[in-house]
Amino acid sequence: MTIETPILYESKGSPNARRVRFFIAEKDITIPMKAVDLGAKEQFSDAYKAINPRSQVPALTLADGSTITEVLAIWRYLEEAYPQTPLLGTSAKTKALVTLWERRAELDGFAPVMEGVRNGIAGLKGRALSGPHAYEQIPELVERSKQRVANFYADFNERLAAVPFVAGEEFSAADITTLVTVDFATNALKMPLPAEHTAFQQWYDKTSIRPGASA
Amino acid sequence: MTIETPILYESKGSPNARRVRFFIAEKDITIPMKAVDLGAKEQFSDAYKAINPRSQVPALTLADGSTITEVLAIWRYLEEAYPQTPLLGTSAKTKALVTLWERRAELDGFAPVMEGVRNGIAGLKGRALSGPHAYEQIPELVERSKQRVANFYADFNERLAAVPFVAGEEFSAADITTLVTVDFATNALKMPLPAEHTAFQQWYDKTSIRPGASA
């Protein structure tokens, strides 16, 4: 049997998988998806490890049987293979700006939320970092992560007071990571966007009602 | 006066700046460079903050007066503006694989070395994370960072026993980050590549003699 299209392995409970579903919905393309049951620890099963030895979602399997992991790599594949509705920029400069601002959202926002969660939850003892290796939690990181998220909110409020979208004039992958980060911080760290950040809130209000946001 | 080309602000002491110089040398393009004296804290000067308010190097100023920061964003700009000798992949799949493996090198190798350095050095007290905000050091991170670097060495030895270059068949930006990480770990954490990782060592021997490695 020939597999005609890529397949996305994902989970509704994974904010990283949401970043990819959001991207696919915004591009308005159809990619078959298979749910991985993280609650039942299906990501550690031999069947899933044969797809992704690191036991992480999302993962994209290609027609040749190989697997692409990591959100940014899956996005890059999809952007190249399905160029319609570009979300990673269109000129040398806007491609660089999307890379830059998506990275700011990830390193200053998304990653601190993840760090705060993984170093604080009892069920993740010995699993402070995702991936194949065991690392003990460092409780001090929880508080530092929360400071970082608060600074991310303030910095991005300043940014979004100056430009309509995170990377500038157009909606892009940088907006996807930013929206997923706000919802992740709200749900997992009980850190919703502070009301005083009005520019960020206005951006959130218009972005959270995009169809891709509920994909 | 019209500025005809981008200008790279960099420092010989910055491993992130080295990633960009290496990339420029491999592409065999000419980009004017200006040194920022980190020892004299020039990155915190008003003049440099006007270029990059985050006080980080490298930064690339464009002909229109705007600035691109972050290694990955500068690489993306240069790859699009100067397509010769591509270093970020050539097909949808190889572009994704370079993104994936460069990210593994950065998140599993480069970032832990940086974290170990910034959380351990007396001169960086209150500056545990680069950027505009002050964060206290967490000494426990130094030991965890060293564990992570040791795991990175073992994982990449396995990878490089299977393929000639980090992202597969061709030299790419993933090799640049990997080489810079090994040298950074050697110099800053006193963690050279362990002798038993023979595949990684063979890769290092051939990669470290490329002209770009000494750029």
Coordinates of C-alpha atoms in Angstrom, one line a residue, chain A residues 34-211:
Chain A
K34 CA -3.7 10.0 14.4
A35 CA -4.2 10.7 18.1
V36 CA -1.6 9.4 20.6
D37 CA -3.1 8.8 24.0
L38 CA -0.7 10.5 26.4
G39 CA -2.9 9.7 29.4
A40 CA -2.4 6.0 28.7
K41 CA 1.4 6.7 28.1
E42 CA 1.0 5.5 24.5
Q43 CA 4.0 7.6 23.5
F44 CA 6.2 5.2 25.4
S45 CA 4.8 2.1 23.5
D46 CA 7.0 0.1 21.2
A47 CA 4.7 1.0 18.3
Y48 CA 5.1 4.7 18.8
K49 CA 8.8 4.5 19.6
A50 CA 9.2 3.0 16.2
I51 CA 7.8 6.2 14.8
N52 CA 9.5 8.6 17.2
P53 CA 12.2 7.1 19.5
R54 CA 12.0 10.2 21.7
S55 CA 8.4 9.5 22.6
Q56 CA 7.2 13.0 21.8
V57 CA 4.3 14.4 19.9
P58 CA 3.8 15.9 17.3
A59 CA 5.5 13.8 14.7
L60 CA 4.9 13.8 10.9
T61 CA 5.5 10.6 8.9
L62 CA 6.3 11.0 5.3
A63 CA 5.4 8.9 2.3
D64 CA 8.9 7.4 2.3
G65 CA 8.4 6.1 5.8
S66 CA 10.7 8.6 7.5
T67 CA 9.6 10.8 10.4
I68 CA 10.0 14.6 11.0
T69 CA 9.7 15.7 14.6
E70 CA 9.9 19.1 16.3
V71 CA 7.3 21.7 15.6
L72 CA 9.6 24.0 13.6
A73 CA 10.8 21.2 11.4
I74 CA 7.2 20.0 10.7
W75 CA 6.2 23.5 9.9
R76 CA 9.1 23.9 7.5
Y77 CA 8.2 20.7 5.7
L78 CA 4.5 21.7 5.4
E79 CA 5.4 25.3 4.2
E80 CA 7.7 23.9 1.5
A81 CA 5.4 21.1 0.4
Y82 CA 2.2 23.2 0.5
P83 CA 3.2 26.7 -0.3
Q84 CA -0.3 28.2 -0.3
T85 CA -1.0 30.7 2.5
P86 CA 2.6 31.1 3.7
L87 CA 3.0 31.3 7.4
L88 CA 6.8 31.6 7.6
G89 CA 7.2 34.8 5.7
T90 CA 7.4 35.6 2.0
S91 CA 10.6 37.7 1.5
A92 CA 14.1 37.4 2.9
K93 CA 13.3 40.0 5.5
T94 CA 9.9 38.7 6.5
K95 CA 11.1 35.1 6.7
A96 CA 13.9 36.4 9.0
L97 CA 11.4 38.4 11.1
V98 CA 9.0 35.4 11.5
T99 CA 11.9 33.3 12.6
L100 CA 13.0 35.9 15.0
W101 CA 9.7 36.7 16.6
E102 CA 8.5 33.1 16.7
R103 CA 11.7 32.3 18.5
R104 CA 11.1 35.1 21.0
A105 CA 7.6 33.7 21.7
E106 CA 9.0 30.2 22.1
L107 CA 12.2 31.0 24.1
D108 CA 10.7 33.8 26.3
G109 CA 7.1 32.5 26.6
F110 CA 6.4 28.9 25.6
A111 CA 9.6 27.4 27.0
P112 CA 9.3 29.0 30.4
V113 CA 5.7 27.8 30.7
M114 CA 6.8 24.3 29.9
E115 CA 9.8 24.6 32.3
G116 CA 7.5 25.8 35.1
V117 CA 5.1 22.9 34.5
R118 CA 7.7 20.1 34.2
N119 CA 9.7 21.2 37.2
G120 CA 6.6 21.6 39.4
I121 CA 4.2 18.7 38.8
A122 CA 4.4 15.6 41.0
G123 CA 3.6 13.3 38.1
L124 CA 6.7 14.5 36.2
K125 CA 9.3 13.7 38.9
G126 CA 12.5 12.5 37.2
R127 CA 11.0 13.8 33.9
A128 CA 11.9 17.5 34.2
L129 CA 12.9 17.6 30.5
S130 CA 10.9 16.0 27.7
G131 CA 12.9 13.4 25.6
P132 CA 14.8 10.2 26.2
H133 CA 16.8 11.1 29.3
A134 CA 15.7 11.3 32.9
Y135 CA 16.4 14.6 34.7
E136 CA 15.3 15.5 38.3
Q137 CA 13.1 18.5 38.8
I138 CA 14.6 21.7 40.2
P139 CA 11.8 23.4 42.2
E140 CA 13.5 26.8 42.0
L141 CA 12.9 26.9 38.3
V142 CA 9.1 27.1 38.9
E143 CA 9.4 30.6 40.4
R144 CA 11.9 31.8 37.8
S145 CA 9.7 30.5 35.0
K146 CA 6.8 32.5 36.3
Q147 CA 8.9 35.7 36.4
R148 CA 9.9 34.9 32.8
V149 CA 6.3 34.5 31.7
A150 CA 5.4 37.8 33.4
N151 CA 8.2 39.5 31.5
F152 CA 7.1 37.9 28.2
Y153 CA 3.6 39.3 28.7
A154 CA 5.0 42.8 29.3
D155 CA 7.5 42.6 26.4
F156 CA 4.9 41.3 23.9
N157 CA 2.4 43.9 25.0
E158 CA 4.9 46.5 24.0
R159 CA 5.5 44.8 20.7
L160 CA 1.8 44.4 19.9
A161 CA 1.2 48.1 20.7
A162 CA 3.5 48.8 17.8
V163 CA 2.5 46.2 15.2
P164 CA -0.8 44.4 14.4
F165 CA 0.8 40.9 14.4
V166 CA 3.7 39.4 16.3
A167 CA 6.1 39.4 13.4
G168 CA 4.8 42.6 11.8
E169 CA 2.1 43.3 9.3
E170 CA 0.9 39.8 8.6
F171 CA -0.4 36.8 10.6
S172 CA 2.3 34.2 10.9
A173 CA 3.6 31.2 12.8
A174 CA 4.8 33.7 15.4
D175 CA 1.2 34.4 16.3
I176 CA 0.5 30.7 16.6
T177 CA 3.2 30.1 19.2
T178 CA 2.1 33.3 21.1
L179 CA -1.5 32.3 21.3
V180 CA -0.7 28.7 22.3
T181 CA 1.6 30.1 24.9
V182 CA -1.1 32.4 26.5
D183 CA -3.6 29.5 26.7
F184 CA -0.9 27.1 28.0
A185 CA 0.2 29.6 30.7
T186 CA -3.5 30.2 31.6
N187 CA -4.3 26.6 32.0
A188 CA -1.1 25.0 33.3
L189 CA 0.4 27.8 35.4
K190 CA -2.8 29.7 36.2
M191 CA -1.2 32.8 34.7
P192 CA -3.7 34.4 32.3
L193 CA -2.8 37.5 30.4
P194 CA -2.9 40.5 32.8
A195 CA -5.7 42.9 32.1
E196 CA -3.3 45.9 32.0
H197 CA -1.7 44.6 28.8
T198 CA -4.4 46.0 26.6
A199 CA -2.6 45.8 23.3
F200 CA -1.7 42.1 23.9
Q201 CA -5.4 41.5 24.9
Q202 CA -6.7 43.2 21.8
W203 CA -4.4 41.0 19.7
Y204 CA -5.6 37.9 21.7
D205 CA -9.2 38.8 21.1
K206 CA -8.9 38.9 17.4
T207 CA -6.5 35.9 17.1
S208 CA -8.3 33.5 19.4
I209 CA -11.4 33.6 17.2
R210 CA -9.6 32.5 14.1
P211 CA -10.7 29.0 12.9

